[in-house]
């Protein structure tokens, strides 16, 4: 509806919330998030998505071992060497790094995980595979934000895909594409840090600025 800005405000303030309270999340809210995911577009409307809701702390601890190892070996060093992304100051980037490190240590304490998966059978994943699951992930993130819940999209466990998916108990032919640790946020929602459109949008030819921004 023209002039209806609630959705746009939700998107502009949907920060990745990595510090979550351990308080339980009502199943009725989780259901609303899952329903939002199931409304998403997907390739050929085949609906091969599967969503694994995890509350069992032991399962989460089993995955967290690999999640932390990926941070120690890859993600942490990369953060320390990287420059801040567009629209983010060094101070903000340092806070982001601290939040990432916090999530790493407390990953298993998030009250709810939603593991976004695809049932692929013997079909090898391709570059287009994510088109059938990531729109659902975005829908669920938006739904969580609208419900006042914090969440973030993380794929770090895929650095140890076989080990993490074994800890998740996924059957053959089913692969995870993201984990959404979800719960009530410790911090506040606010504007996301992004660079200006004029630096990332082109018109007709690569490198030619789009005149609409």
PDB file of C-alpha atoms in Angstrom:
ATOM      1  CA  UNK A   1       0.000   0.000   0.000  1.00  0.00           C
ATOM      2  CA  UNK A   2       1.547   3.366  -0.995  1.00  0.00           C
ATOM      3  CA  UNK A   3       2.544   5.424   2.005  1.00  0.00           C
ATOM      4  CA  UNK A   4       2.525   2.418   4.347  1.00  0.00           C
ATOM      5  CA  UNK A   5       5.990   2.548   5.925  1.00  0.00           C
ATOM      6  CA  UNK A   6       5.859   0.003   8.760  1.00  0.00           C
ATOM      7  CA  UNK A   7       7.596  -2.672   6.706  1.00  0.00           C
ATOM      8  CA  UNK A   8      10.277  -0.239   5.573  1.00  0.00           C
ATOM      9  CA  UNK A   9      10.861   0.903   9.147  1.00  0.00           C
ATOM     10  CA  UNK A  10      11.177  -2.724  10.211  1.00  0.00           C
ATOM     11  CA  UNK A  11      13.795  -3.377   7.546  1.00  0.00           C
ATOM     12  CA  UNK A  12      15.755  -0.216   8.377  1.00  0.00           C
ATOM     13  CA  UNK A  13      15.942  -1.104  12.085  1.00  0.00           C
ATOM     14  CA  UNK A  14      16.474  -4.862  11.808  1.00  0.00           C
ATOM     15  CA  UNK A  15      19.925  -5.046  13.320  1.00  0.00           C
ATOM     16  CA  UNK A  16      21.577  -8.415  13.817  1.00  0.00           C
ATOM     17  CA  UNK A  17      20.876  -9.041  17.501  1.00  0.00           C
ATOM     18  CA  UNK A  18      23.658 -11.258  18.815  1.00  0.00           C
ATOM     19  CA  UNK A  19      23.161 -10.704  22.543  1.00  0.00           C
ATOM     20  CA  UNK A  20      20.032 -12.561  23.577  1.00  0.00           C
ATOM     21  CA  UNK A  21      18.376 -13.155  26.915  1.00  0.00           C
ATOM     22  CA  UNK A  22      17.970 -16.809  27.961  1.00  0.00           C
ATOM     23  CA  UNK A  23      14.243 -16.254  28.649  1.00  0.00           C
ATOM     24  CA  UNK A  24      12.020 -18.790  26.852  1.00  0.00           C
ATOM     25  CA  UNK A  25      10.128 -17.661  23.752  1.00  0.00           C
ATOM     26  CA  UNK A  26       6.427 -18.614  23.562  1.00  0.00           C
ATOM     27  CA  UNK A  27       5.623 -21.226  20.932  1.00  0.00           C
ATOM     28  CA  UNK A  28       2.916 -18.985  19.486  1.00  0.00           C
ATOM     29  CA  UNK A  29       5.592 -16.444  18.501  1.00  0.00           C
ATOM     30  CA  UNK A  30       7.828 -19.122  17.042  1.00  0.00           C
ATOM     31  CA  UNK A  31       4.858 -20.362  15.035  1.00  0.00           C
ATOM     32  CA  UNK A  32       4.278 -16.876  13.608  1.00  0.00           C
ATOM     33  CA  UNK A  33       7.915 -16.694  12.554  1.00  0.00           C
ATOM     34  CA  UNK A  34       7.707 -20.096  10.877  1.00  0.00           C
ATOM     35  CA  UNK A  35       4.480 -19.153   9.108  1.00  0.00           C
ATOM     36  CA  UNK A  36       6.231 -16.066   7.735  1.00  0.00           C
ATOM     37  CA  UNK A  37       9.009 -18.293   6.443  1.00  0.00           C
ATOM     38  CA  UNK A  38       6.552 -20.599   4.720  1.00  0.00           C
ATOM     39  CA  UNK A  39       5.034 -17.606   2.894  1.00  0.00           C
ATOM     40  CA  UNK A  40       8.279 -16.898   1.064  1.00  0.00           C
ATOM     41  CA  UNK A  41       8.886 -17.449  -2.662  1.00  0.00           C
ATOM     42  CA  UNK A  42      10.877 -20.491  -3.661  1.00  0.00           C
ATOM     43  CA  UNK A  43      11.985 -22.154  -6.877  1.00  0.00           C
ATOM     44  CA  UNK A  44       9.067 -23.675  -8.761  1.00  0.00           C
ATOM     45  CA  UNK A  45       7.009 -23.540  -5.564  1.00  0.00           C
ATOM     46  CA  UNK A  46       8.487 -26.943  -4.748  1.00  0.00           C
ATOM     47  CA  UNK A  47       8.626 -25.995  -1.050  1.00  0.00           C
ATOM     48  CA  UNK A  48      11.611 -28.188  -0.343  1.00  0.00           C
ATOM     49  CA  UNK A  49      12.428 -26.121   2.718  1.00  0.00           C
ATOM     50  CA  UNK A  50      12.476 -27.741   6.133  1.00  0.00           C
ATOM     51  CA  UNK A  51      12.753 -25.846   9.418  1.00  0.00           C
ATOM     52  CA  UNK A  52      14.278 -27.489  12.465  1.00  0.00           C
ATOM     53  CA  UNK A  53      13.383 -25.773  15.742  1.00  0.00           C
ATOM     54  CA  UNK A  54      15.965 -26.566  18.385  1.00  0.00           C
ATOM     55  CA  UNK A  55      15.509 -25.936  22.091  1.00  0.00           C
ATOM     56  CA  UNK A  56      17.576 -28.859  23.399  1.00  0.00           C
ATOM     57  CA  UNK A  57      20.676 -27.394  25.038  1.00  0.00           C
ATOM     58  CA  UNK A  58      22.757 -30.541  24.476  1.00  0.00           C
ATOM     59  CA  UNK A  59      22.197 -30.394  20.727  1.00  0.00           C
ATOM     60  CA  UNK A  60      23.107 -26.721  20.693  1.00  0.00           C
ATOM     61  CA  UNK A  61      26.251 -27.372  22.698  1.00  0.00           C
ATOM     62  CA  UNK A  62      27.278 -30.037  20.189  1.00  0.00           C
ATOM     63  CA  UNK A  63      27.043 -27.507  17.359  1.00  0.00           C
ATOM     64  CA  UNK A  64      28.598 -24.692  19.371  1.00  0.00           C
ATOM     65  CA  UNK A  65      31.878 -26.610  19.575  1.00  0.00           C
ATOM     66  CA  UNK A  66      32.288 -26.318  15.796  1.00  0.00           C
ATOM     67  CA  UNK A  67      30.848 -22.818  15.720  1.00  0.00           C
ATOM     68  CA  UNK A  68      33.502 -21.601  18.148  1.00  0.00           C
ATOM     69  CA  UNK A  69      36.273 -23.452  16.338  1.00  0.00           C
ATOM     70  CA  UNK A  70      35.288 -21.672  13.123  1.00  0.00           C
ATOM     71  CA  UNK A  71      35.497 -18.349  14.971  1.00  0.00           C
ATOM     72  CA  UNK A  72      38.893 -19.103  16.493  1.00  0.00           C
ATOM     73  CA  UNK A  73      40.396 -20.296  13.231  1.00  0.00           C
ATOM     74  CA  UNK A  74      38.730 -18.136  10.579  1.00  0.00           C
ATOM     75  CA  UNK A  75      36.175 -15.516  11.582  1.00  0.00           C
ATOM     76  CA  UNK A  76      37.954 -13.915  14.535  1.00  0.00           C
ATOM     77  CA  UNK A  77      41.278 -13.335  12.745  1.00  0.00           C
ATOM     78  CA  UNK A  78      39.415 -12.028   9.686  1.00  0.00           C
ATOM     79  CA  UNK A  79      37.558  -9.435  11.773  1.00  0.00           C
ATOM     80  CA  UNK A  80      40.789  -8.218  13.327  1.00  0.00           C
ATOM     81  CA  UNK A  81      42.413  -7.714   9.912  1.00  0.00           C
ATOM     82  CA  UNK A  82      39.421  -6.205   8.104  1.00  0.00           C
ATOM     83  CA  UNK A  83      38.509  -2.564   7.635  1.00  0.00           C
ATOM     84  CA  UNK A  84      35.038  -1.392   8.649  1.00  0.00           C
ATOM     85  CA  UNK A  85      32.386  -1.912   5.955  1.00  0.00           C
ATOM     86  CA  UNK A  86      30.651   1.065   4.268  1.00  0.00           C
ATOM     87  CA  UNK A  87      28.498   3.123   6.602  1.00  0.00           C
ATOM     88  CA  UNK A  88      30.200   1.739   9.732  1.00  0.00           C
ATOM     89  CA  UNK A  89      32.765   3.534  11.882  1.00  0.00           C
ATOM     90  CA  UNK A  90      35.739   1.776  13.459  1.00  0.00           C
ATOM     91  CA  UNK A  91      34.069   2.092  16.859  1.00  0.00           C
ATOM     92  CA  UNK A  92      30.873   0.524  15.529  1.00  0.00           C
ATOM     93  CA  UNK A  93      32.867  -2.213  13.843  1.00  0.00           C
ATOM     94  CA  UNK A  94      34.678  -2.993  17.082  1.00  0.00           C
ATOM     95  CA  UNK A  95      31.321  -3.249  18.850  1.00  0.00           C
ATOM     96  CA  UNK A  96      30.121  -5.568  16.123  1.00  0.00           C
ATOM     97  CA  UNK A  97      33.187  -7.752  16.607  1.00  0.00           C
ATOM     98  CA  UNK A  98      32.533  -7.853  20.348  1.00  0.00           C
ATOM     99  CA  UNK A  99      28.934  -8.889  19.687  1.00  0.00           C
ATOM    100  CA  UNK A 100      30.077 -11.621  17.306  1.00  0.00           C
ATOM    101  CA  UNK A 101      32.467 -12.896  19.953  1.00  0.00           C
ATOM    102  CA  UNK A 102      29.686 -12.803  22.542  1.00  0.00           C
ATOM    103  CA  UNK A 103      27.384 -14.832  20.316  1.00  0.00           C
ATOM    104  CA  UNK A 104      30.183 -17.314  19.742  1.00  0.00           C
ATOM    105  CA  UNK A 105      30.570 -17.941  23.458  1.00  0.00           C
ATOM    106  CA  UNK A 106      26.839 -17.939  24.201  1.00  0.00           C
ATOM    107  CA  UNK A 107      25.504 -19.507  20.991  1.00  0.00           C
ATOM    108  CA  UNK A 108      24.098 -22.503  22.837  1.00  0.00           C
ATOM    109  CA  UNK A 109      22.302 -20.260  25.340  1.00  0.00           C
ATOM    110  CA  UNK A 110      19.980 -18.663  22.776  1.00  0.00           C
ATOM    111  CA  UNK A 111      16.572 -20.046  23.788  1.00  0.00           C
ATOM    112  CA  UNK A 112      15.534 -21.018  20.267  1.00  0.00           C
ATOM    113  CA  UNK A 113      17.352 -21.906  17.091  1.00  0.00           C
ATOM    114  CA  UNK A 114      15.599 -22.131  13.759  1.00  0.00           C
ATOM    115  CA  UNK A 115      17.728 -24.137  11.353  1.00  0.00           C
ATOM    116  CA  UNK A 116      16.779 -23.391   7.747  1.00  0.00           C
ATOM    117  CA  UNK A 117      17.305 -26.463   5.569  1.00  0.00           C
ATOM    118  CA  UNK A 118      16.615 -27.770   2.094  1.00  0.00           C
ATOM    119  CA  UNK A 119      15.585 -31.332   1.367  1.00  0.00           C
ATOM    120  CA  UNK A 120      17.777 -31.927  -1.669  1.00  0.00           C
ATOM    121  CA  UNK A 121      18.002 -35.701  -1.894  1.00  0.00           C
ATOM    122  CA  UNK A 122      20.794 -36.696  -4.269  1.00  0.00           C
ATOM    123  CA  UNK A 123      20.671 -33.380  -6.163  1.00  0.00           C
ATOM    124  CA  UNK A 124      23.918 -31.433  -5.889  1.00  0.00           C
ATOM    125  CA  UNK A 125      23.418 -27.866  -4.616  1.00  0.00           C
ATOM    126  CA  UNK A 126      24.025 -25.092  -7.157  1.00  0.00           C
ATOM    127  CA  UNK A 127      24.279 -21.312  -7.014  1.00  0.00           C
ATOM    128  CA  UNK A 128      20.498 -21.111  -7.380  1.00  0.00           C
ATOM    129  CA  UNK A 129      19.763 -23.432  -4.443  1.00  0.00           C
ATOM    130  CA  UNK A 130      19.746 -20.595  -1.943  1.00  0.00           C
ATOM    131  CA  UNK A 131      16.897 -18.918  -3.835  1.00  0.00           C
ATOM    132  CA  UNK A 132      14.600 -21.549  -2.352  1.00  0.00           C
ATOM    133  CA  UNK A 133      15.553 -20.961   1.281  1.00  0.00           C
ATOM    134  CA  UNK A 134      17.060 -17.517   1.885  1.00  0.00           C
ATOM    135  CA  UNK A 135      13.840 -15.603   1.091  1.00  0.00           C
ATOM    136  CA  UNK A 136      12.244 -17.688   3.861  1.00  0.00           C
ATOM    137  CA  UNK A 137      15.117 -16.786   6.166  1.00  0.00           C
ATOM    138  CA  UNK A 138      14.600 -13.083   5.473  1.00  0.00           C
ATOM    139  CA  UNK A 139      10.879 -13.403   6.094  1.00  0.00           C
ATOM    140  CA  UNK A 140      11.566 -15.033   9.443  1.00  0.00           C
ATOM    141  CA  UNK A 141      14.062 -12.337  10.428  1.00  0.00           C
ATOM    142  CA  UNK A 142      11.528  -9.638   9.579  1.00  0.00           C
ATOM    143  CA  UNK A 143       8.818 -11.474  11.503  1.00  0.00           C
ATOM    144  CA  UNK A 144      11.064 -11.798  14.546  1.00  0.00           C
ATOM    145  CA  UNK A 145      11.839  -8.068  14.416  1.00  0.00           C
ATOM    146  CA  UNK A 146       8.124  -7.231  14.116  1.00  0.00           C
ATOM    147  CA  UNK A 147       7.420  -9.380  17.185  1.00  0.00           C
ATOM    148  CA  UNK A 148      10.142  -7.673  19.210  1.00  0.00           C
ATOM    149  CA  UNK A 149      12.455 -10.661  19.099  1.00  0.00           C
ATOM    150  CA  UNK A 150      16.132 -10.506  18.283  1.00  0.00           C
ATOM    151  CA  UNK A 151      17.741 -12.828  15.747  1.00  0.00           C
ATOM    152  CA  UNK A 152      20.594 -13.029  13.302  1.00  0.00           C
ATOM    153  CA  UNK A 153      21.418 -15.041  10.215  1.00  0.00           C
ATOM    154  CA  UNK A 154      24.538 -17.095  10.721  1.00  0.00           C
ATOM    155  CA  UNK A 155      26.140 -19.646   8.427  1.00  0.00           C
ATOM    156  CA  UNK A 156      29.452 -20.042  10.232  1.00  0.00           C
ATOM    157  CA  UNK A 157      28.705 -23.640  11.212  1.00  0.00           C
ATOM    158  CA  UNK A 158      29.032 -24.497   7.516  1.00  0.00           C
ATOM    159  CA  UNK A 159      32.801 -24.124   7.816  1.00  0.00           C
ATOM    160  CA  UNK A 160      32.481 -27.486   9.554  1.00  0.00           C
ATOM    161  CA  UNK A 161      29.399 -28.562   7.673  1.00  0.00           C
ATOM    162  CA  UNK A 162      29.613 -32.330   8.107  1.00  0.00           C
ATOM    163  CA  UNK A 163      30.410 -32.168  11.791  1.00  0.00           C
ATOM    164  CA  UNK A 164      27.782 -29.507  12.570  1.00  0.00           C
ATOM    165  CA  UNK A 165      25.046 -31.218  10.558  1.00  0.00           C
ATOM    166  CA  UNK A 166      25.839 -34.495  12.295  1.00  0.00           C
ATOM    167  CA  UNK A 167      25.434 -32.694  15.638  1.00  0.00           C
ATOM    168  CA  UNK A 168      22.122 -31.312  14.375  1.00  0.00           C
ATOM    169  CA  UNK A 169      21.007 -34.825  13.469  1.00  0.00           C
ATOM    170  CA  UNK A 170      20.156 -34.022   9.858  1.00  0.00           C
ATOM    171  CA  UNK A 171      19.347 -37.057   7.697  1.00  0.00           C
ATOM    172  CA  UNK A 172      21.047 -37.795   4.354  1.00  0.00           C
ATOM    173  CA  UNK A 173      19.879 -35.493   1.568  1.00  0.00           C
ATOM    174  CA  UNK A 174      19.013 -32.627   3.937  1.00  0.00           C
ATOM    175  CA  UNK A 175      21.400 -29.704   4.289  1.00  0.00           C
ATOM    176  CA  UNK A 176      21.347 -26.608   6.461  1.00  0.00           C
ATOM    177  CA  UNK A 177      21.719 -23.167   4.933  1.00  0.00           C
ATOM    178  CA  UNK A 178      21.464 -20.967   8.035  1.00  0.00           C
ATOM    179  CA  UNK A 179      20.861 -20.990  11.760  1.00  0.00           C
ATOM    180  CA  UNK A 180      18.751 -18.249  13.317  1.00  0.00           C
ATOM    181  CA  UNK A 181      19.468 -17.995  17.055  1.00  0.00           C
ATOM    182  CA  UNK A 182      16.424 -16.167  18.397  1.00  0.00           C
ATOM    183  CA  UNK A 183      15.246 -14.664  21.665  1.00  0.00           C
ATOM    184  CA  UNK A 184      14.496 -11.451  23.467  1.00  0.00           C
ATOM    185  CA  UNK A 185      17.335  -8.970  22.795  1.00  0.00           C
ATOM    186  CA  UNK A 186      19.491  -7.478  25.506  1.00  0.00           C
ATOM    187  CA  UNK A 187      20.003  -4.332  23.438  1.00  0.00           C
ATOM    188  CA  UNK A 188      17.779  -2.108  21.359  1.00  0.00           C
ATOM    189  CA  UNK A 189      16.853  -2.183  17.717  1.00  0.00           C
ATOM    190  CA  UNK A 190      18.138   0.706  15.680  1.00  0.00           C
ATOM    191  CA  UNK A 191      19.182   1.859  12.224  1.00  0.00           C
ATOM    192  CA  UNK A 192      21.435  -0.508  10.324  1.00  0.00           C
ATOM    193  CA  UNK A 193      24.804   0.782   9.112  1.00  0.00           C
ATOM    194  CA  UNK A 194      25.011   0.762   5.322  1.00  0.00           C
ATOM    195  CA  UNK A 195      26.863   2.689   2.651  1.00  0.00           C
ATOM    196  CA  UNK A 196      25.143   5.062   0.191  1.00  0.00           C
ATOM    197  CA  UNK A 197      23.215   3.611  -2.749  1.00  0.00           C
ATOM    198  CA  UNK A 198      25.208   5.681  -5.234  1.00  0.00           C
ATOM    199  CA  UNK A 199      28.244   3.511  -4.522  1.00  0.00           C
ATOM    200  CA  UNK A 200      26.538   0.174  -5.186  1.00  0.00           C
ATOM    201  CA  UNK A 201      23.861   0.827  -7.838  1.00  0.00           C
ATOM    202  CA  UNK A 202      24.649   1.139 -11.536  1.00  0.00           C
ATOM    203  CA  UNK A 203      22.499   1.853 -14.587  1.00  0.00           C
ATOM    204  CA  UNK A 204      22.639  -0.091 -17.856  1.00  0.00           C
ATOM    205  CA  UNK A 205      26.421  -0.528 -17.713  1.00  0.00           C
ATOM    206  CA  UNK A 206      28.614  -1.686 -14.842  1.00  0.00           C
ATOM    207  CA  UNK A 207      30.178   1.348 -13.196  1.00  0.00           C
ATOM    208  CA  UNK A 208      27.717   3.851 -14.664  1.00  0.00           C
ATOM    209  CA  UNK A 209      25.918   5.539 -11.746  1.00  0.00           C
ATOM    210  CA  UNK A 210      22.164   4.997 -11.479  1.00  0.00           C
ATOM    211  CA  UNK A 211      20.482   8.371 -11.904  1.00  0.00           C
ATOM    212  CA  UNK A 212      17.656   7.618  -9.494  1.00  0.00           C
ATOM    213  CA  UNK A 213      19.725   7.959  -6.328  1.00  0.00           C
TER     214      UNK A 213
END
